[in-house]
Amino acid sequence: MCSGRVDPVMMVEAFRSGSDGVFVGACKRGECHYSSGNLHAEARVELVKRVLEVAGINPERLVMRMMSSAEGNKFVEFTTEFQEKIRNLGPLGKAEGLSEEDLKIKLKAIRDALNGRKLRWVVGKIVEFKEKGNLYGERFTDHEIRRLLQEVSMDEVRIREILERLKLAPQSVKDLSNALKTPARIVLRQMADLKRMGLAEIGQIDGRTPIWKLSSEAPVYE
């Protein structure tokens, strides 16, 4: 199977199934049988690494290596190196200081973010931005692409994680801020965004503290 068919969600589902690391093998640059499949795979891997990092999961748990089908020795070298790296990192979640419940919530949020329209559009444009440029012909450097992915991923993953936590129970901004390890002012801004989108609402007031819950009209994704 061409590496270009490896969807970002597939990588995350491997983690959700209990894998401590994910290895993606691809053809060398310029040798893809489908022209640019390996370049699209590289863009997707970079996106997933940024999303993992935003969620507090070590991005080194995901690796992509390029080699030809005739380089069996390199495949052995790469996979052996990867196995040793994962062994040194330790079990997924535990090494990051996450409880089983927090890890489950974060991976679900990551999957939903990667399956959303915004990140799918961004990752679908990366190769074009790097090779051809935008509408004005301006090409993006690798550094600019990583920064773009980081900025977009932050909002998407946080919003998805907030929704996952609100599924469990109504919470205050302070509760969410502590759980996400994110400043309360940022969480408050995102709660306002979720309210505007009809996904969250204030369920009650505890003293002077608003307690947020999922909107009764919010779709539920499993």
mmCIF file with all atom_site columns, C-alpha atoms in Angstrom:
data_model
loop_
_atom_site.group_PDB
_atom_site.id
_atom_site.type_symbol
_atom_site.label_atom_id
_atom_site.label_alt_id
_atom_site.label_comp_id
_atom_site.label_asym_id
_atom_site.label_entity_id
_atom_site.label_seq_id
_atom_site.pdbx_PDB_ins_code
_atom_site.Cartn_x
_atom_site.Cartn_y
_atom_site.Cartn_z
_atom_site.occupancy
_atom_site.B_iso_or_equiv
_atom_site.pdbx_formal_charge
_atom_site.auth_seq_id
_atom_site.auth_comp_id
_atom_site.auth_asym_id
_atom_site.auth_atom_id
_atom_site.pdbx_PDB_model_num
ATOM 1   C CA . MET A 1 1   ? 0.000   0.000  0.000  1.00 0.00 ? 1   MET A CA 1
ATOM 2   C CA . CYS A 1 2   ? 1.278   3.464  -0.867 1.00 0.00 ? 2   CYS A CA 1
ATOM 3   C CA . SER A 1 3   ? 2.248   5.486  2.196  1.00 0.00 ? 3   SER A CA 1
ATOM 4   C CA . GLY A 1 4   ? 0.107   8.283  0.744  1.00 0.00 ? 4   GLY A CA 1
ATOM 5   C CA . ARG A 1 5   ? -2.964  6.257  1.716  1.00 0.00 ? 5   ARG A CA 1
ATOM 6   C CA . VAL A 1 6   ? -2.043  6.219  5.406  1.00 0.00 ? 6   VAL A CA 1
ATOM 7   C CA . ASP A 1 7   ? -4.647  8.507  6.903  1.00 0.00 ? 7   ASP A CA 1
ATOM 8   C CA . PRO A 1 8   ? -3.806  10.586 10.021 1.00 0.00 ? 8   PRO A CA 1
ATOM 9   C CA . VAL A 1 9   ? -6.691  8.938  11.852 1.00 0.00 ? 9   VAL A CA 1
ATOM 10  C CA . MET A 1 10  ? -5.162  5.497  11.171 1.00 0.00 ? 10  MET A CA 1
ATOM 11  C CA . MET A 1 11  ? -2.000  6.542  13.025 1.00 0.00 ? 11  MET A CA 1
ATOM 12  C CA . VAL A 1 12  ? -3.977  7.700  16.058 1.00 0.00 ? 12  VAL A CA 1
ATOM 13  C CA . GLU A 1 13  ? -6.162  4.590  16.055 1.00 0.00 ? 13  GLU A CA 1
ATOM 14  C CA . ALA A 1 14  ? -2.973  2.552  16.436 1.00 0.00 ? 14  ALA A CA 1
ATOM 15  C CA . PHE A 1 15  ? -2.225  4.474  19.645 1.00 0.00 ? 15  PHE A CA 1
ATOM 16  C CA . ARG A 1 16  ? -5.821  4.077  20.809 1.00 0.00 ? 16  ARG A CA 1
ATOM 17  C CA . SER A 1 17  ? -5.475  0.330  20.277 1.00 0.00 ? 17  SER A CA 1
ATOM 18  C CA . GLY A 1 18  ? -2.571  0.202  22.705 1.00 0.00 ? 18  GLY A CA 1
ATOM 19  C CA . SER A 1 19  ? 0.543   0.772  20.592 1.00 0.00 ? 19  SER A CA 1
ATOM 20  C CA . ASP A 1 20  ? 3.371   2.676  22.274 1.00 0.00 ? 20  ASP A CA 1
ATOM 21  C CA . GLY A 1 21  ? 4.768   3.815  18.941 1.00 0.00 ? 21  GLY A CA 1
ATOM 22  C CA . VAL A 1 22  ? 3.881   3.987  15.244 1.00 0.00 ? 22  VAL A CA 1
ATOM 23  C CA . PHE A 1 23  ? 6.339   3.511  12.359 1.00 0.00 ? 23  PHE A CA 1
ATOM 24  C CA . VAL A 1 24  ? 5.463   4.625  8.818  1.00 0.00 ? 24  VAL A CA 1
ATOM 25  C CA . GLY A 1 25  ? 7.642   3.380  5.959  1.00 0.00 ? 25  GLY A CA 1
ATOM 26  C CA . ALA A 1 26  ? 7.659   5.211  2.615  1.00 0.00 ? 26  ALA A CA 1
ATOM 27  C CA . CYS A 1 27  ? 9.441   5.319  -0.725 1.00 0.00 ? 27  CYS A CA 1
ATOM 28  C CA . LYS A 1 28  ? 12.407  7.605  -1.228 1.00 0.00 ? 28  LYS A CA 1
ATOM 29  C CA . ARG A 1 29  ? 11.831  11.114 -2.527 1.00 0.00 ? 29  ARG A CA 1
ATOM 30  C CA . GLY A 1 30  ? 11.374  11.044 -6.290 1.00 0.00 ? 30  GLY A CA 1
ATOM 31  C CA . GLU A 1 31  ? 10.729  7.287  -6.325 1.00 0.00 ? 31  GLU A CA 1
ATOM 32  C CA . CYS A 1 32  ? 7.035   7.154  -5.408 1.00 0.00 ? 32  CYS A CA 1
ATOM 33  C CA . HIS A 1 33  ? 5.060   5.041  -7.900 1.00 0.00 ? 33  HIS A CA 1
ATOM 34  C CA . TYR A 1 34  ? 2.157   7.446  -7.423 1.00 0.00 ? 34  TYR A CA 1
ATOM 35  C CA . SER A 1 35  ? 4.170   10.619 -7.989 1.00 0.00 ? 35  SER A CA 1
ATOM 36  C CA . SER A 1 36  ? 3.799   12.355 -4.602 1.00 0.00 ? 36  SER A CA 1
ATOM 37  C CA . GLY A 1 37  ? 2.215   9.807  -2.259 1.00 0.00 ? 37  GLY A CA 1
ATOM 38  C CA . ASN A 1 38  ? 5.241   9.798  0.032  1.00 0.00 ? 38  ASN A CA 1
ATOM 39  C CA . LEU A 1 39  ? 5.227   13.603 0.228  1.00 0.00 ? 39  LEU A CA 1
ATOM 40  C CA . HIS A 1 40  ? 1.594   13.595 1.329  1.00 0.00 ? 40  HIS A CA 1
ATOM 41  C CA . ALA A 1 41  ? 2.424   10.903 3.876  1.00 0.00 ? 41  ALA A CA 1
ATOM 42  C CA . GLU A 1 42  ? 5.270   13.051 5.191  1.00 0.00 ? 42  GLU A CA 1
ATOM 43  C CA . ALA A 1 43  ? 2.886   16.006 5.582  1.00 0.00 ? 43  ALA A CA 1
ATOM 44  C CA . ARG A 1 44  ? 0.351   13.862 7.451  1.00 0.00 ? 44  ARG A CA 1
ATOM 45  C CA . VAL A 1 45  ? 2.966   12.437 9.778  1.00 0.00 ? 45  VAL A CA 1
ATOM 46  C CA . GLU A 1 46  ? 4.204   15.961 10.541 1.00 0.00 ? 46  GLU A CA 1
ATOM 47  C CA . LEU A 1 47  ? 0.639   17.046 11.324 1.00 0.00 ? 47  LEU A CA 1
ATOM 48  C CA . VAL A 1 48  ? 0.016   14.117 13.663 1.00 0.00 ? 48  VAL A CA 1
ATOM 49  C CA . LYS A 1 49  ? 3.330   14.741 15.440 1.00 0.00 ? 49  LYS A CA 1
ATOM 50  C CA . ARG A 1 50  ? 2.343   18.370 16.054 1.00 0.00 ? 50  ARG A CA 1
ATOM 51  C CA . VAL A 1 51  ? -1.097  17.322 17.311 1.00 0.00 ? 51  VAL A CA 1
ATOM 52  C CA . LEU A 1 52  ? 0.418   14.750 19.668 1.00 0.00 ? 52  LEU A CA 1
ATOM 53  C CA . GLU A 1 53  ? 2.805   17.379 21.010 1.00 0.00 ? 53  GLU A CA 1
ATOM 54  C CA . VAL A 1 54  ? -0.030  19.850 21.613 1.00 0.00 ? 54  VAL A CA 1
ATOM 55  C CA . ALA A 1 55  ? -1.906  17.174 23.579 1.00 0.00 ? 55  ALA A CA 1
ATOM 56  C CA . GLY A 1 56  ? 1.115   16.450 25.787 1.00 0.00 ? 56  GLY A CA 1
ATOM 57  C CA . ILE A 1 57  ? 2.138   13.181 24.125 1.00 0.00 ? 57  ILE A CA 1
ATOM 58  C CA . ASN A 1 58  ? 5.735   12.691 23.012 1.00 0.00 ? 58  ASN A CA 1
ATOM 59  C CA . PRO A 1 59  ? 5.775   13.196 19.197 1.00 0.00 ? 59  PRO A CA 1
ATOM 60  C CA . GLU A 1 60  ? 8.818   10.933 18.916 1.00 0.00 ? 60  GLU A CA 1
ATOM 61  C CA . ARG A 1 61  ? 6.427   8.016  19.306 1.00 0.00 ? 61  ARG A CA 1
ATOM 62  C CA . LEU A 1 62  ? 5.566   8.538  15.639 1.00 0.00 ? 62  LEU A CA 1
ATOM 63  C CA . VAL A 1 63  ? 8.314   8.102  13.063 1.00 0.00 ? 63  VAL A CA 1
ATOM 64  C CA . MET A 1 64  ? 8.459   8.046  9.275  1.00 0.00 ? 64  MET A CA 1
ATOM 65  C CA . ARG A 1 65  ? 11.442  6.709  7.331  1.00 0.00 ? 65  ARG A CA 1
ATOM 66  C CA . MET A 1 66  ? 12.005  6.660  3.582  1.00 0.00 ? 66  MET A CA 1
ATOM 67  C CA . MET A 1 67  ? 13.684  3.731  1.795  1.00 0.00 ? 67  MET A CA 1
ATOM 68  C CA . SER A 1 68  ? 13.422  1.745  -1.414 1.00 0.00 ? 68  SER A CA 1
ATOM 69  C CA . SER A 1 69  ? 11.912  -1.730 -1.600 1.00 0.00 ? 69  SER A CA 1
ATOM 70  C CA . ALA A 1 70  ? 15.401  -3.091 -2.286 1.00 0.00 ? 70  ALA A CA 1
ATOM 71  C CA . GLU A 1 71  ? 16.861  -1.701 0.950  1.00 0.00 ? 71  GLU A CA 1
ATOM 72  C CA . GLY A 1 72  ? 15.923  -4.470 3.353  1.00 0.00 ? 72  GLY A CA 1
ATOM 73  C CA . ASN A 1 73  ? 18.988  -3.680 5.434  1.00 0.00 ? 73  ASN A CA 1
ATOM 74  C CA . LYS A 1 74  ? 17.769  -0.120 5.979  1.00 0.00 ? 74  LYS A CA 1
ATOM 75  C CA . PHE A 1 75  ? 14.328  -1.346 6.979  1.00 0.00 ? 75  PHE A CA 1
ATOM 76  C CA . VAL A 1 76  ? 15.916  -3.569 9.630  1.00 0.00 ? 76  VAL A CA 1
ATOM 77  C CA . GLU A 1 77  ? 18.135  -0.698 10.772 1.00 0.00 ? 77  GLU A CA 1
ATOM 78  C CA . PHE A 1 78  ? 15.257  1.787  10.991 1.00 0.00 ? 78  PHE A CA 1
ATOM 79  C CA . THR A 1 79  ? 12.838  -0.543 12.769 1.00 0.00 ? 79  THR A CA 1
ATOM 80  C CA . THR A 1 80  ? 15.477  -1.733 15.247 1.00 0.00 ? 80  THR A CA 1
ATOM 81  C CA . GLU A 1 81  ? 16.367  1.875  16.033 1.00 0.00 ? 81  GLU A CA 1
ATOM 82  C CA . PHE A 1 82  ? 12.675  2.705  16.436 1.00 0.00 ? 82  PHE A CA 1
ATOM 83  C CA . GLN A 1 83  ? 12.010  -0.222 18.770 1.00 0.00 ? 83  GLN A CA 1
ATOM 84  C CA . GLU A 1 84  ? 14.893  0.862  20.960 1.00 0.00 ? 84  GLU A CA 1
ATOM 85  C CA . LYS A 1 85  ? 13.619  4.452  21.034 1.00 0.00 ? 85  LYS A CA 1
ATOM 86  C CA . ILE A 1 86  ? 10.122  3.349  22.092 1.00 0.00 ? 86  ILE A CA 1
ATOM 87  C CA . ARG A 1 87  ? 11.556  1.018  24.721 1.00 0.00 ? 87  ARG A CA 1
ATOM 88  C CA . ASN A 1 88  ? 13.486  3.960  26.171 1.00 0.00 ? 88  ASN A CA 1
ATOM 89  C CA . LEU A 1 89  ? 10.436  6.243  26.088 1.00 0.00 ? 89  LEU A CA 1
ATOM 90  C CA . GLY A 1 90  ? 8.373   3.746  28.053 1.00 0.00 ? 90  GLY A CA 1
ATOM 91  C CA . PRO A 1 91  ? 4.635   2.950  27.943 1.00 0.00 ? 91  PRO A CA 1
ATOM 92  C CA . LEU A 1 92  ? 2.349   5.438  26.244 1.00 0.00 ? 92  LEU A CA 1
ATOM 93  C CA . GLY A 1 93  ? 0.693   7.747  28.757 1.00 0.00 ? 93  GLY A CA 1
ATOM 94  C CA . LYS A 1 94  ? 2.574   6.575  31.795 1.00 0.00 ? 94  LYS A CA 1
ATOM 95  C CA . ALA A 1 95  ? 5.818   8.082  30.477 1.00 0.00 ? 95  ALA A CA 1
ATOM 96  C CA . GLU A 1 96  ? 3.981   11.352 29.800 1.00 0.00 ? 96  GLU A CA 1
ATOM 97  C CA . GLY A 1 97  ? 2.543   11.435 33.316 1.00 0.00 ? 97  GLY A CA 1
ATOM 98  C CA . LEU A 1 98  ? -1.035  10.885 32.114 1.00 0.00 ? 98  LEU A CA 1
ATOM 99  C CA . SER A 1 99  ? -3.635  8.742  33.821 1.00 0.00 ? 99  SER A CA 1
ATOM 100 C CA . GLU A 1 100 ? -5.431  6.106  31.755 1.00 0.00 ? 100 GLU A CA 1
ATOM 101 C CA . GLU A 1 101 ? -8.549  8.275  31.689 1.00 0.00 ? 101 GLU A CA 1
ATOM 102 C CA . ASP A 1 102 ? -6.649  11.401 30.598 1.00 0.00 ? 102 ASP A CA 1
ATOM 103 C CA . LEU A 1 103 ? -4.842  9.445  27.874 1.00 0.00 ? 103 LEU A CA 1
ATOM 104 C CA . LYS A 1 104 ? -8.138  8.040  26.615 1.00 0.00 ? 104 LYS A CA 1
ATOM 105 C CA . ILE A 1 105 ? -9.688  11.534 26.508 1.00 0.00 ? 105 ILE A CA 1
ATOM 106 C CA . LYS A 1 106 ? -6.694  13.072 24.746 1.00 0.00 ? 106 LYS A CA 1
ATOM 107 C CA . LEU A 1 107 ? -6.439  10.369 22.084 1.00 0.00 ? 107 LEU A CA 1
ATOM 108 C CA . LYS A 1 108 ? -10.159 10.642 21.360 1.00 0.00 ? 108 LYS A CA 1
ATOM 109 C CA . ALA A 1 109 ? -9.807  14.434 21.087 1.00 0.00 ? 109 ALA A CA 1
ATOM 110 C CA . ILE A 1 110 ? -6.831  14.017 18.759 1.00 0.00 ? 110 ILE A CA 1
ATOM 111 C CA . ARG A 1 111 ? -8.717  11.599 16.542 1.00 0.00 ? 111 ARG A CA 1
ATOM 112 C CA . ASP A 1 112 ? -11.728 13.914 16.292 1.00 0.00 ? 112 ASP A CA 1
ATOM 113 C CA . ALA A 1 113 ? -9.514  16.919 15.556 1.00 0.00 ? 113 ALA A CA 1
ATOM 114 C CA . LEU A 1 114 ? -7.680  15.060 12.773 1.00 0.00 ? 114 LEU A CA 1
ATOM 115 C CA . ASN A 1 115 ? -10.993 13.907 11.348 1.00 0.00 ? 115 ASN A CA 1
ATOM 116 C CA . GLY A 1 116 ? -12.345 17.460 11.281 1.00 0.00 ? 116 GLY A CA 1
ATOM 117 C CA . ARG A 1 117 ? -12.568 19.618 8.184  1.00 0.00 ? 117 ARG A CA 1
ATOM 118 C CA . LYS A 1 118 ? -10.063 22.253 9.289  1.00 0.00 ? 118 LYS A CA 1
ATOM 119 C CA . LEU A 1 119 ? -7.068  19.976 9.834  1.00 0.00 ? 119 LEU A CA 1
ATOM 120 C CA . ARG A 1 120 ? -7.943  17.854 6.803  1.00 0.00 ? 120 ARG A CA 1
ATOM 121 C CA . TRP A 1 121 ? -7.955  20.969 4.643  1.00 0.00 ? 121 TRP A CA 1
ATOM 122 C CA . VAL A 1 122 ? -4.657  22.182 6.076  1.00 0.00 ? 122 VAL A CA 1
ATOM 123 C CA . VAL A 1 123 ? -2.837  18.871 5.652  1.00 0.00 ? 123 VAL A CA 1
ATOM 124 C CA . GLY A 1 124 ? -4.238  18.545 2.126  1.00 0.00 ? 124 GLY A CA 1
ATOM 125 C CA . LYS A 1 125 ? -2.619  21.864 1.204  1.00 0.00 ? 125 LYS A CA 1
ATOM 126 C CA . ILE A 1 126 ? 0.828   21.349 2.742  1.00 0.00 ? 126 ILE A CA 1
ATOM 127 C CA . VAL A 1 127 ? 2.491   19.736 -0.277 1.00 0.00 ? 127 VAL A CA 1
ATOM 128 C CA . GLU A 1 128 ? 0.979   22.384 -2.550 1.00 0.00 ? 128 GLU A CA 1
ATOM 129 C CA . PHE A 1 129 ? 2.176   25.194 -0.271 1.00 0.00 ? 129 PHE A CA 1
ATOM 130 C CA . LYS A 1 130 ? 5.709   23.774 -0.209 1.00 0.00 ? 130 LYS A CA 1
ATOM 131 C CA . GLU A 1 131 ? 5.980   22.845 -3.888 1.00 0.00 ? 131 GLU A CA 1
ATOM 132 C CA . LYS A 1 132 ? 3.859   25.454 -5.703 1.00 0.00 ? 132 LYS A CA 1
ATOM 133 C CA . GLY A 1 133 ? 3.094   28.091 -3.093 1.00 0.00 ? 133 GLY A CA 1
ATOM 134 C CA . ASN A 1 134 ? -0.152  29.878 -2.240 1.00 0.00 ? 134 ASN A CA 1
ATOM 135 C CA . LEU A 1 135 ? -2.350  31.934 -4.576 1.00 0.00 ? 135 LEU A CA 1
ATOM 136 C CA . TYR A 1 136 ? 0.394   34.580 -4.697 1.00 0.00 ? 136 TYR A CA 1
ATOM 137 C CA . GLY A 1 137 ? 3.127   32.082 -5.514 1.00 0.00 ? 137 GLY A CA 1
ATOM 138 C CA . GLU A 1 138 ? 4.684   32.359 -2.055 1.00 0.00 ? 138 GLU A CA 1
ATOM 139 C CA . ARG A 1 139 ? 6.222   29.060 -0.954 1.00 0.00 ? 139 ARG A CA 1
ATOM 140 C CA . PHE A 1 140 ? 6.253   27.995 2.684  1.00 0.00 ? 140 PHE A CA 1
ATOM 141 C CA . THR A 1 141 ? 9.427   26.797 4.389  1.00 0.00 ? 141 THR A CA 1
ATOM 142 C CA . ASP A 1 142 ? 9.460   23.707 6.619  1.00 0.00 ? 142 ASP A CA 1
ATOM 143 C CA . HIS A 1 143 ? 9.664   26.011 9.646  1.00 0.00 ? 143 HIS A CA 1
ATOM 144 C CA . GLU A 1 144 ? 6.629   28.001 8.507  1.00 0.00 ? 144 GLU A CA 1
ATOM 145 C CA . ILE A 1 145 ? 4.672   24.800 7.870  1.00 0.00 ? 145 ILE A CA 1
ATOM 146 C CA . ARG A 1 146 ? 5.468   23.473 11.359 1.00 0.00 ? 146 ARG A CA 1
ATOM 147 C CA . ARG A 1 147 ? 4.410   26.782 12.918 1.00 0.00 ? 147 ARG A CA 1
ATOM 148 C CA . LEU A 1 148 ? 1.160   26.758 10.934 1.00 0.00 ? 148 LEU A CA 1
ATOM 149 C CA . LEU A 1 149 ? 0.388   23.199 12.014 1.00 0.00 ? 149 LEU A CA 1
ATOM 150 C CA . GLN A 1 150 ? 1.192   24.046 15.631 1.00 0.00 ? 150 GLN A CA 1
ATOM 151 C CA . GLU A 1 151 ? -1.114  27.067 15.687 1.00 0.00 ? 151 GLU A CA 1
ATOM 152 C CA . VAL A 1 152 ? -4.067  25.336 14.021 1.00 0.00 ? 152 VAL A CA 1
ATOM 153 C CA . SER A 1 153 ? -3.607  22.150 16.038 1.00 0.00 ? 153 SER A CA 1
ATOM 154 C CA . MET A 1 154 ? -3.632  23.947 19.376 1.00 0.00 ? 154 MET A CA 1
ATOM 155 C CA . ASP A 1 155 ? -7.144  25.328 18.971 1.00 0.00 ? 155 ASP A CA 1
ATOM 156 C CA . GLU A 1 156 ? -8.595  22.204 17.371 1.00 0.00 ? 156 GLU A CA 1
ATOM 157 C CA . VAL A 1 157 ? -7.229  19.755 19.943 1.00 0.00 ? 157 VAL A CA 1
ATOM 158 C CA . ARG A 1 158 ? -8.163  21.930 22.920 1.00 0.00 ? 158 ARG A CA 1
ATOM 159 C CA . ILE A 1 159 ? -11.719 22.383 21.676 1.00 0.00 ? 159 ILE A CA 1
ATOM 160 C CA . ARG A 1 160 ? -12.119 18.647 21.091 1.00 0.00 ? 160 ARG A CA 1
ATOM 161 C CA . GLU A 1 161 ? -10.708 17.826 24.517 1.00 0.00 ? 161 GLU A CA 1
ATOM 162 C CA . ILE A 1 162 ? -13.046 20.327 26.177 1.00 0.00 ? 162 ILE A CA 1
ATOM 163 C CA . LEU A 1 163 ? -15.997 18.641 24.472 1.00 0.00 ? 163 LEU A CA 1
ATOM 164 C CA . GLU A 1 164 ? -14.788 15.215 25.613 1.00 0.00 ? 164 GLU A CA 1
ATOM 165 C CA . ARG A 1 165 ? -14.503 16.399 29.203 1.00 0.00 ? 165 ARG A CA 1
ATOM 166 C CA . LEU A 1 166 ? -17.924 18.041 29.124 1.00 0.00 ? 166 LEU A CA 1
ATOM 167 C CA . LYS A 1 167 ? -19.366 14.705 28.005 1.00 0.00 ? 167 LYS A CA 1
ATOM 168 C CA . LEU A 1 168 ? -18.241 13.266 31.333 1.00 0.00 ? 168 LEU A CA 1
ATOM 169 C CA . ALA A 1 169 ? -19.634 16.050 33.519 1.00 0.00 ? 169 ALA A CA 1
ATOM 170 C CA . PRO A 1 170 ? -20.402 19.797 33.557 1.00 0.00 ? 170 PRO A CA 1
ATOM 171 C CA . GLN A 1 171 ? -17.314 21.781 34.534 1.00 0.00 ? 171 GLN A CA 1
ATOM 172 C CA . SER A 1 172 ? -16.146 25.296 35.278 1.00 0.00 ? 172 SER A CA 1
ATOM 173 C CA . VAL A 1 173 ? -13.500 27.112 33.268 1.00 0.00 ? 173 VAL A CA 1
ATOM 174 C CA . LYS A 1 174 ? -11.102 26.615 36.196 1.00 0.00 ? 174 LYS A CA 1
ATOM 175 C CA . ASP A 1 175 ? -11.704 22.859 36.170 1.00 0.00 ? 175 ASP A CA 1
ATOM 176 C CA . LEU A 1 176 ? -11.070 22.707 32.444 1.00 0.00 ? 176 LEU A CA 1
ATOM 177 C CA . SER A 1 177 ? -8.030  24.954 32.735 1.00 0.00 ? 177 SER A CA 1
ATOM 178 C CA . ASN A 1 178 ? -6.463  22.623 35.295 1.00 0.00 ? 178 ASN A CA 1
ATOM 179 C CA . ALA A 1 179 ? -7.279  19.498 33.278 1.00 0.00 ? 179 ALA A CA 1
ATOM 180 C CA . LEU A 1 180 ? -5.908  20.920 30.028 1.00 0.00 ? 180 LEU A CA 1
ATOM 181 C CA . LYS A 1 181 ? -2.974  22.698 31.707 1.00 0.00 ? 181 LYS A CA 1
ATOM 182 C CA . THR A 1 182 ? -4.029  25.771 29.756 1.00 0.00 ? 182 THR A CA 1
ATOM 183 C CA . PRO A 1 183 ? -4.487  29.360 31.049 1.00 0.00 ? 183 PRO A CA 1
ATOM 184 C CA . ALA A 1 184 ? -8.087  30.067 32.080 1.00 0.00 ? 184 ALA A CA 1
ATOM 185 C CA . ARG A 1 185 ? -8.299  33.102 29.749 1.00 0.00 ? 185 ARG A CA 1
ATOM 186 C CA . ILE A 1 186 ? -7.675  30.823 26.743 1.00 0.00 ? 186 ILE A CA 1
ATOM 187 C CA . VAL A 1 187 ? -10.207 28.242 27.925 1.00 0.00 ? 187 VAL A CA 1
ATOM 188 C CA . LEU A 1 188 ? -12.751 31.032 28.490 1.00 0.00 ? 188 LEU A CA 1
ATOM 189 C CA . ARG A 1 189 ? -12.243 32.269 24.937 1.00 0.00 ? 189 ARG A CA 1
ATOM 190 C CA . GLN A 1 190 ? -12.767 28.783 23.595 1.00 0.00 ? 190 GLN A CA 1
ATOM 191 C CA . MET A 1 191 ? -15.883 28.299 25.705 1.00 0.00 ? 191 MET A CA 1
ATOM 192 C CA . ALA A 1 192 ? -17.243 31.462 24.123 1.00 0.00 ? 192 ALA A CA 1
ATOM 193 C CA . ASP A 1 193 ? -16.439 29.973 20.691 1.00 0.00 ? 193 ASP A CA 1
ATOM 194 C CA . LEU A 1 194 ? -18.201 26.721 21.597 1.00 0.00 ? 194 LEU A CA 1
ATOM 195 C CA . LYS A 1 195 ? -21.238 28.649 22.841 1.00 0.00 ? 195 LYS A CA 1
ATOM 196 C CA . ARG A 1 196 ? -21.370 30.627 19.616 1.00 0.00 ? 196 ARG A CA 1
ATOM 197 C CA . MET A 1 197 ? -21.240 27.372 17.629 1.00 0.00 ? 197 MET A CA 1
ATOM 198 C CA . GLY A 1 198 ? -24.067 25.948 19.716 1.00 0.00 ? 198 GLY A CA 1
ATOM 199 C CA . LEU A 1 199 ? -21.900 23.186 21.196 1.00 0.00 ? 199 LEU A CA 1
ATOM 200 C CA . ALA A 1 200 ? -21.747 24.300 24.847 1.00 0.00 ? 200 ALA A CA 1
ATOM 201 C CA . GLU A 1 201 ? -23.847 26.334 27.244 1.00 0.00 ? 201 GLU A CA 1
ATOM 202 C CA . ILE A 1 202 ? -23.910 27.424 30.866 1.00 0.00 ? 202 ILE A CA 1
ATOM 203 C CA . GLY A 1 203 ? -25.881 24.830 32.804 1.00 0.00 ? 203 GLY A CA 1
ATOM 204 C CA . GLN A 1 204 ? -25.899 26.531 36.185 1.00 0.00 ? 204 GLN A CA 1
ATOM 205 C CA . ILE A 1 205 ? -24.171 29.110 38.353 1.00 0.00 ? 205 ILE A CA 1
ATOM 206 C CA . ASP A 1 206 ? -22.310 27.814 41.404 1.00 0.00 ? 206 ASP A CA 1
ATOM 207 C CA . GLY A 1 207 ? -22.037 30.916 43.603 1.00 0.00 ? 207 GLY A CA 1
ATOM 208 C CA . ARG A 1 208 ? -20.581 33.270 41.020 1.00 0.00 ? 208 ARG A CA 1
ATOM 209 C CA . THR A 1 209 ? -18.940 30.553 38.914 1.00 0.00 ? 209 THR A CA 1
ATOM 210 C CA . PRO A 1 210 ? -20.590 29.469 35.638 1.00 0.00 ? 210 PRO A CA 1
ATOM 211 C CA . ILE A 1 211 ? -20.677 25.689 35.190 1.00 0.00 ? 211 ILE A CA 1
ATOM 212 C CA . TRP A 1 212 ? -20.535 24.696 31.539 1.00 0.00 ? 212 TRP A CA 1
ATOM 213 C CA . LYS A 1 213 ? -22.156 21.684 29.912 1.00 0.00 ? 213 LYS A CA 1
ATOM 214 C CA . LEU A 1 214 ? -22.661 20.314 26.422 1.00 0.00 ? 214 LEU A CA 1
ATOM 215 C CA . SER A 1 215 ? -25.452 22.010 24.565 1.00 0.00 ? 215 SER A CA 1
ATOM 216 C CA . SER A 1 216 ? -28.578 19.899 24.262 1.00 0.00 ? 216 SER A CA 1
ATOM 217 C CA . GLU A 1 217 ? -28.309 20.397 20.502 1.00 0.00 ? 217 GLU A CA 1
ATOM 218 C CA . ALA A 1 218 ? -24.628 19.419 20.270 1.00 0.00 ? 218 ALA A CA 1
ATOM 219 C CA . PRO A 1 219 ? -23.993 16.317 18.138 1.00 0.00 ? 219 PRO A CA 1
ATOM 220 C CA . VAL A 1 220 ? -22.479 13.350 19.986 1.00 0.00 ? 220 VAL A CA 1
ATOM 221 C CA . TYR A 1 221 ? -19.620 11.542 18.278 1.00 0.00 ? 221 TYR A CA 1
ATOM 222 C CA . GLU A 1 222 ? -18.310 8.180  19.454 1.00 0.00 ? 222 GLU A CA 1
#
